[in-house]
CSV table of C-alpha atoms in Angstrom, one decimal:
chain,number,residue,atom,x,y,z
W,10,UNK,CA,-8.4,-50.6,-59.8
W,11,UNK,CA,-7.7,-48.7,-56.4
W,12,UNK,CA,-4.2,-49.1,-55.2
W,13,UNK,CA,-4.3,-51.0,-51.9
W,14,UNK,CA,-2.1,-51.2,-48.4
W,15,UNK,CA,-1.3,-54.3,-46.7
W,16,UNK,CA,-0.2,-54.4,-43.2
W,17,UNK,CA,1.6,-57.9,-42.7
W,18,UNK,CA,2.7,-58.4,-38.8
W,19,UNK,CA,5.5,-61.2,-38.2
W,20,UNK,CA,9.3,-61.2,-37.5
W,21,UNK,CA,11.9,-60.2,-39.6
W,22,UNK,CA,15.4,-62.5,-39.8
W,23,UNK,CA,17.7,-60.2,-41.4
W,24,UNK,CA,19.1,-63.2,-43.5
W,25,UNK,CA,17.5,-66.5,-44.0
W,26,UNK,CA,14.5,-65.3,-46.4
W,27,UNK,CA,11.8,-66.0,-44.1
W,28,UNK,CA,9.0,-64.1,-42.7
W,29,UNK,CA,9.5,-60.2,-43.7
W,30,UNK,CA,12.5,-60.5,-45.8
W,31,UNK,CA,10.3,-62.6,-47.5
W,32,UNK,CA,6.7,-61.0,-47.0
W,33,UNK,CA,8.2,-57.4,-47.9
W,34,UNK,CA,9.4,-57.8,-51.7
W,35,UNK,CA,6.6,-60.4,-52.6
W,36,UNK,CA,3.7,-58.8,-51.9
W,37,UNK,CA,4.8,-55.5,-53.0
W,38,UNK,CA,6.4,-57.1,-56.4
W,39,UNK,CA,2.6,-58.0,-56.6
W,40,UNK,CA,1.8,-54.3,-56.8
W,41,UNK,CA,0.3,-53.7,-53.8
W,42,UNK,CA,1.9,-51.1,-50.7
W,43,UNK,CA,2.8,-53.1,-48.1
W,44,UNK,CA,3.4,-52.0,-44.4
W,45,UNK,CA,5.1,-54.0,-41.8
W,46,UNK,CA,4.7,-54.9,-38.1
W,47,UNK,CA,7.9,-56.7,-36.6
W,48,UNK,CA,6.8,-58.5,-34.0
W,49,UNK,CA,10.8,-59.3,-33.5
W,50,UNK,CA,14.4,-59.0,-34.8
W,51,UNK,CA,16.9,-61.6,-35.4
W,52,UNK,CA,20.3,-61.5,-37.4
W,53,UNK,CA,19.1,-65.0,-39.1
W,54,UNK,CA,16.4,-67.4,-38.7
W,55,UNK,CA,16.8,-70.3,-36.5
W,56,UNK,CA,17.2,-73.7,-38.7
W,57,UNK,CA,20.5,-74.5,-39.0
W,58,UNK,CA,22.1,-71.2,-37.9
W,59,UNK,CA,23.9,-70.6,-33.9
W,60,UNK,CA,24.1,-67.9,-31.9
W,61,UNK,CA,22.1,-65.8,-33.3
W,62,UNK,CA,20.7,-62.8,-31.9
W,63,UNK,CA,17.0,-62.2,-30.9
W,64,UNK,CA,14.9,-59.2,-30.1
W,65,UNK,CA,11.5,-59.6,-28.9
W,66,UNK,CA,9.5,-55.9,-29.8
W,67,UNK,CA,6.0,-57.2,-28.0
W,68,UNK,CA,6.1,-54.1,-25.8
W,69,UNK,CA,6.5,-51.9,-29.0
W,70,UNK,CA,3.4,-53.2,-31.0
W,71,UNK,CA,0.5,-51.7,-28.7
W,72,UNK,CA,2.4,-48.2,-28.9
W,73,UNK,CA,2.5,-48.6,-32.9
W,74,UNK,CA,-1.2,-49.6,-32.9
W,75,UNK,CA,-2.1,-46.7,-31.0
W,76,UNK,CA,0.0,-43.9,-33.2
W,77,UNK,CA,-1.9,-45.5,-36.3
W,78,UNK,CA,-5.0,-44.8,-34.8
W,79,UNK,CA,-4.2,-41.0,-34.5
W,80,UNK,CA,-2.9,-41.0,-37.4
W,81,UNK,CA,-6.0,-42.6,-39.2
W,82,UNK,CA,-4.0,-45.2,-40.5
W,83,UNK,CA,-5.7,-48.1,-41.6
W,84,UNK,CA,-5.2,-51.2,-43.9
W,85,UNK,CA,-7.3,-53.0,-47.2
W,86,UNK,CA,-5.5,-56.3,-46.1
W,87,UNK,CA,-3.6,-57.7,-42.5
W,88,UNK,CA,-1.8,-60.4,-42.9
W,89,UNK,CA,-0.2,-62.2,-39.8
W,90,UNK,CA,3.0,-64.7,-40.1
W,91,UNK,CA,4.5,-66.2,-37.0
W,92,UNK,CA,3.5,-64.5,-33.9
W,93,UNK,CA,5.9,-65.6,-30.7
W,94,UNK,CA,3.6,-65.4,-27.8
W,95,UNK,CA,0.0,-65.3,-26.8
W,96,UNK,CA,0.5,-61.4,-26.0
W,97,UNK,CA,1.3,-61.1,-29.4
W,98,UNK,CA,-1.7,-62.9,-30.8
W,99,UNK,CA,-3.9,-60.2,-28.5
W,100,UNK,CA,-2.0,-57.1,-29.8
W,101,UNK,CA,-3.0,-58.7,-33.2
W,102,UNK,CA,-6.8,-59.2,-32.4
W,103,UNK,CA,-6.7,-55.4,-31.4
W,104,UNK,CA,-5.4,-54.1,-34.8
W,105,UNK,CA,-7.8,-56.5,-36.2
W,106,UNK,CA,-10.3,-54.0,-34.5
W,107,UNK,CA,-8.7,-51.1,-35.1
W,108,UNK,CA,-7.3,-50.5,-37.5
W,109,UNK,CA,-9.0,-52.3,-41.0
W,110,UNK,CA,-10.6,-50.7,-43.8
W,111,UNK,CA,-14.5,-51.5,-44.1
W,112,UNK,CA,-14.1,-54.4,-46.0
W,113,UNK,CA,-10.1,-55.6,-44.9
W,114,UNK,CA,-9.4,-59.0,-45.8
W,115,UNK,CA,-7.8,-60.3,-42.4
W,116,UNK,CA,-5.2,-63.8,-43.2
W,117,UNK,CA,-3.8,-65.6,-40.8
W,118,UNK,CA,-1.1,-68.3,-41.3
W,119,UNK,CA,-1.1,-70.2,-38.2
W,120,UNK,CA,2.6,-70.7,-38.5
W,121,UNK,CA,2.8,-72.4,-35.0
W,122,UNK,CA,3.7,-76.2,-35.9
W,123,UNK,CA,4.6,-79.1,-38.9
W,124,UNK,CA,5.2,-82.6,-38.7
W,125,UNK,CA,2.9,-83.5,-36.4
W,126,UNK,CA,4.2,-81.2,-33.9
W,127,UNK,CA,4.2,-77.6,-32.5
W,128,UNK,CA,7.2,-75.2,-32.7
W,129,UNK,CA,9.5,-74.8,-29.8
W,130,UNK,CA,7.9,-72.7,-27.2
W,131,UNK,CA,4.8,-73.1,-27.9
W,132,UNK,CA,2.2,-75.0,-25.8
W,133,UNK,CA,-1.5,-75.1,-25.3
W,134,UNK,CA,-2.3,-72.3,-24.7
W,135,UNK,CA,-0.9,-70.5,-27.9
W,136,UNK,CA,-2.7,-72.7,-29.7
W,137,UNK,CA,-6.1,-71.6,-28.1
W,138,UNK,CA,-5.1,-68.0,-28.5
W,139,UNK,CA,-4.6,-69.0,-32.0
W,140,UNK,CA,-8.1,-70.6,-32.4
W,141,UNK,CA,-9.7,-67.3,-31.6
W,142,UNK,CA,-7.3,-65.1,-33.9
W,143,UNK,CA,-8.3,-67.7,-36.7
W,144,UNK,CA,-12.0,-67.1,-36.2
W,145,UNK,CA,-12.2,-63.4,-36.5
W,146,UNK,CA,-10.0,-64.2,-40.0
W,147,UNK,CA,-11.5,-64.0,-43.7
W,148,UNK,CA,-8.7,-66.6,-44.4
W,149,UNK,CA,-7.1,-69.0,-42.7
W,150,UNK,CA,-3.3,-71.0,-44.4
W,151,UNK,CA,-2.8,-73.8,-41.9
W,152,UNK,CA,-0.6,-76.9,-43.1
W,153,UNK,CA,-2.5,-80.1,-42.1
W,154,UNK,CA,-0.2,-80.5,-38.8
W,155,UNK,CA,-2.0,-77.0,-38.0
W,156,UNK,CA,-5.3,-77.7,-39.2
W,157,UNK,CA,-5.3,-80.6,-36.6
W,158,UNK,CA,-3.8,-78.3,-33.5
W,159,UNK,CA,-6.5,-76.2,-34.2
W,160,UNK,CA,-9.2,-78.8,-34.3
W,161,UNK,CA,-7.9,-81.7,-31.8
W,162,UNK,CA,-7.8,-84.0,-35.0
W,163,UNK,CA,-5.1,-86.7,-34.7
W,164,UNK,CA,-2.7,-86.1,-37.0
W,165,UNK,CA,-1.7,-88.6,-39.8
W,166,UNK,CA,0.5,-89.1,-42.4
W,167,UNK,CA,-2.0,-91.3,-44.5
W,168,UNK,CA,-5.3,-90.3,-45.0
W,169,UNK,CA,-8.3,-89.9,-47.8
W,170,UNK,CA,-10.5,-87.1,-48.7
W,171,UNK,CA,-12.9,-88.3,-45.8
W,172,UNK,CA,-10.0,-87.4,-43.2
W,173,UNK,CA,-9.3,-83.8,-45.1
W,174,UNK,CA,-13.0,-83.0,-44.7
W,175,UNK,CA,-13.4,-83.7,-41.2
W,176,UNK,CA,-10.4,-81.0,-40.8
W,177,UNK,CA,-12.3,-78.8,-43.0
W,178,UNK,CA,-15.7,-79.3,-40.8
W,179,UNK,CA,-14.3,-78.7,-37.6
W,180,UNK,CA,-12.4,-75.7,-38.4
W,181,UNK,CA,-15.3,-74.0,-39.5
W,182,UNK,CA,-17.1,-75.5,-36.7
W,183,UNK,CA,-14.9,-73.6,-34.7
W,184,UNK,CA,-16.2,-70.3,-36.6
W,185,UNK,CA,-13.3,-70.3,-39.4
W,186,UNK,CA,-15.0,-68.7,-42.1
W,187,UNK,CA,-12.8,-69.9,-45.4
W,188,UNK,CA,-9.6,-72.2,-45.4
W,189,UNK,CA,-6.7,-73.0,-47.8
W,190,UNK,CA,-4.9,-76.0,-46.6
W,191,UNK,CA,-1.7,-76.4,-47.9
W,192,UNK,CA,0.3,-80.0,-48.5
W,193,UNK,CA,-2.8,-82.0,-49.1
W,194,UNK,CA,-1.4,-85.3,-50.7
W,195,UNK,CA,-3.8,-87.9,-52.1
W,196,UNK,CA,-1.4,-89.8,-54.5
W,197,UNK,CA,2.1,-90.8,-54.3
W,198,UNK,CA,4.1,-88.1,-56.0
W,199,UNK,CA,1.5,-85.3,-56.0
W,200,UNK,CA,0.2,-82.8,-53.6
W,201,UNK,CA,-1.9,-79.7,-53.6
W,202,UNK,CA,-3.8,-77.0,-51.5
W,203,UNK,CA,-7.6,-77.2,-50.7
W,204,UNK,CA,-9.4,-73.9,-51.1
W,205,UNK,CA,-12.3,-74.0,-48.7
W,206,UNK,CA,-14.7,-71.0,-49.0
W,207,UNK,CA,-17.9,-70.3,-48.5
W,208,UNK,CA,-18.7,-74.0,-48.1
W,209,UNK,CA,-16.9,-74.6,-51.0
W,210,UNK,CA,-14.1,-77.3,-52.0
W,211,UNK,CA,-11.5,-77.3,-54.7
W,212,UNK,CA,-8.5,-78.7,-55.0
W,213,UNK,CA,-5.3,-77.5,-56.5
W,214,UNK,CA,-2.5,-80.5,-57.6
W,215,UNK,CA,0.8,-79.7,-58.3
W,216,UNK,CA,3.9,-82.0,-58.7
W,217,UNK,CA,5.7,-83.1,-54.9
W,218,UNK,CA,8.9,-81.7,-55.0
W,219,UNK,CA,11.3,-84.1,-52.6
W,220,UNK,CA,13.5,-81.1,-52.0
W,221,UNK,CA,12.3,-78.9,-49.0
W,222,UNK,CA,13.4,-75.4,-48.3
W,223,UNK,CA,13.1,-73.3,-44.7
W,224,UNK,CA,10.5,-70.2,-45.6
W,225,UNK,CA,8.5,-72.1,-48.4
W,226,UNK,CA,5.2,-71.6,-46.4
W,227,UNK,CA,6.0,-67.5,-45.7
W,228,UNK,CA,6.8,-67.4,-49.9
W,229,UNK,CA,3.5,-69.1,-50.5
W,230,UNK,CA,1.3,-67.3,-48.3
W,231,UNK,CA,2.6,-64.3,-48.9
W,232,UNK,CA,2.0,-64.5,-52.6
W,233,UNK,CA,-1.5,-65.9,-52.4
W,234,UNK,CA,-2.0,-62.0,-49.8
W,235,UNK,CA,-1.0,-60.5,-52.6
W,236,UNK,CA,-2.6,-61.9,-55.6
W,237,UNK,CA,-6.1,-62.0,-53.3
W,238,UNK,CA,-5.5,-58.1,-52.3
W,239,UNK,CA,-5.0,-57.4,-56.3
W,240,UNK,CA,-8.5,-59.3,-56.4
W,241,UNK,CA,-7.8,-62.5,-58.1
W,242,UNK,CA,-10.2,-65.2,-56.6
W,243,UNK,CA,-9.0,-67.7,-53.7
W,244,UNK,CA,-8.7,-70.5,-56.1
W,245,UNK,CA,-6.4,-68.3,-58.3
W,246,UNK,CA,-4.4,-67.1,-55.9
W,247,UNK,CA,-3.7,-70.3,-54.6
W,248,UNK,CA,-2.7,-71.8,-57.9
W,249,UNK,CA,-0.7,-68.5,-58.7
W,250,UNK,CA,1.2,-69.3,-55.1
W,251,UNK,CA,1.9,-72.4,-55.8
W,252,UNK,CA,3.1,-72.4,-58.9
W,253,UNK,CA,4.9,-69.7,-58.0
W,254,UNK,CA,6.8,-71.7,-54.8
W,255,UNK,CA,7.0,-74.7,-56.7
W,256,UNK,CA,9.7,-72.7,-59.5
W,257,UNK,CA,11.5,-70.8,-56.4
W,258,UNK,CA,12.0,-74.1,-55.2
W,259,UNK,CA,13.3,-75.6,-58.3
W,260,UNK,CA,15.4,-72.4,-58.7
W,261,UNK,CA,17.0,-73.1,-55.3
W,262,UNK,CA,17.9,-77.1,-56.3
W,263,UNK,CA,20.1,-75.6,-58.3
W,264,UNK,CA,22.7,-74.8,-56.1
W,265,UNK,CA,24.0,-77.1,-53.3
W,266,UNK,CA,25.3,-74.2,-51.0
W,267,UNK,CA,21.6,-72.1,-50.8
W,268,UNK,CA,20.1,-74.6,-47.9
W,269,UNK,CA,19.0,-71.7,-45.7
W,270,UNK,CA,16.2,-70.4,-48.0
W,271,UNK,CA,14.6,-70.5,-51.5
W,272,UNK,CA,15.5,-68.5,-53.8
W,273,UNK,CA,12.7,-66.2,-54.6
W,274,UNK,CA,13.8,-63.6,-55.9
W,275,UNK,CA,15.2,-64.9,-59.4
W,276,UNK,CA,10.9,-65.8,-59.8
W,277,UNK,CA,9.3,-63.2,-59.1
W,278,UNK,CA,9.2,-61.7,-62.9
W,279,UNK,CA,6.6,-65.1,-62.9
W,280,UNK,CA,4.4,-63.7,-60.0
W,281,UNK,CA,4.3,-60.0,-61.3
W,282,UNK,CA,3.4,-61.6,-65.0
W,283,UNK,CA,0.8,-64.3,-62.9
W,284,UNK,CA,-0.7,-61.6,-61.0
W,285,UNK,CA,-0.8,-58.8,-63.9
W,286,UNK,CA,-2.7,-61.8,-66.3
């Protein structure tokens, strides 16, 4: 098996396991080189902590683009996390362009909104930006709060399998080409992903967890980037991810004092043995 380079492009907290702290040692414990884009700095993530510090490096990412390109750099898999700006989501499109393999896998996690509602600062317009960014994407990782963004679907807390198709319809009505929607819940107690690809629908159940941890969705996505780039199928990867965040999760429970992250770290012997298997 060739050994292959990811490019993921987000921010990077310096503490707060989120986005590249957590993107970083995940998919390269998967075996796979991974590269990184910052699209900004911050000394922590923003749930819970104050005053922290924030650099935006949007002016930085078309110079890095173009030094890649005369260098002849270019990537088997781009991954993108949170993107802060509609600028960014165009600097993204043009790496996209420029700089894939024949044959990248591009994977976009929408991370723009949950609970029914979008993110501070964004409005919209990011969210049409976003559209367009999802439907030059191999795979999409939208929650069901995203899904709806996305689609114009009212979001609800209560629904059936009808309602989770309709999502699935309209995003690849939109041109989405393959979907795995995360926190699909049909039963009390349970919930799952839905790996939609090729016209395809399976569904993944794992046990709820009432616990919630910040940077749960940048642990799972980045696992499932890099069990797919080590060319497990979408149906695996998604199971190996969410075993995977389930058990960092349950690691994390442990300890009253960790509530700014999950602690991934003490799992990922699991992933390396999940994706070597």
């Amino acid at each position: 098996m060739s050994y292959k380079k990811v490019l993921t492009i987000q921010d990077i907290s310096c503490v707060g396991q989120c986005s590249l702290t957590v993107a970083l040692p995940i998919i390269s414990a998967c075996g796979v080189e991974t590269c990184v884009l910052p699209s900004a700095v911050l000394s922590t993530h923003t749930a819970g902590f104050s005053g922290y510090t924030f650099r935006d490096l949007t002016d930085d990412m078309p110079d890095i683009r173009s030094h890649w390109e005369k260098e002849n750099i270019k990537f088997d898999t781009i991954y993108t996390g949170y993107l802060g700006s509609t600028r960014q989501i165009g600097y993204v499109k043009d790496i996209f362009a420029s700089c894939a393999k024949d044959n990248c896998v591009r994977i976009v996690d929408p991370a723009m909104a949950d609970g029914g509602k979008l993110y501070p600062g964004f409005d919209g317009e990011f969210v049409k930006e976003m559209v367009k960014l999802c439907t030059s994407a191999d795979y999409i990782i939208p929650n069901i709060t995203e899904a709806c963004f996305l689609t114009g679907v009212e979001y609800k807390t209560e629904y059936d399998r009808e309602y989770i198709d309709s999502l699935l319809t309209k995003l690849t009505g939109l041109g989405v080409k393959n979907v795995i929607l995360t926190g699909v819940s049909y039963e009390s107690g349970k919930t799952g992903i839905v790996i939609f690809e090729n016209g395809s629908y399976s569904y993944y159940e794992h046990d709820f967890l009432p616990n919630s941890c910040h940077g749960t969705g940048d642990i799972y996505a980045s696992a499932f980037v890099g069990a797919l780039t080590r060319q497990k199928s979408a149906f695996e990867s998604a199971k190996i991810a969410a075993d995977y965040t389930l058990r960092c999760i349950k690691a994390t429970a442990k300890e009253d004092n960790h509530w700014y992250g999950a602690k991934f770290e003490t799992e990922l012997s699991y992933l390396i043995n999940s994706v070597n298997n």
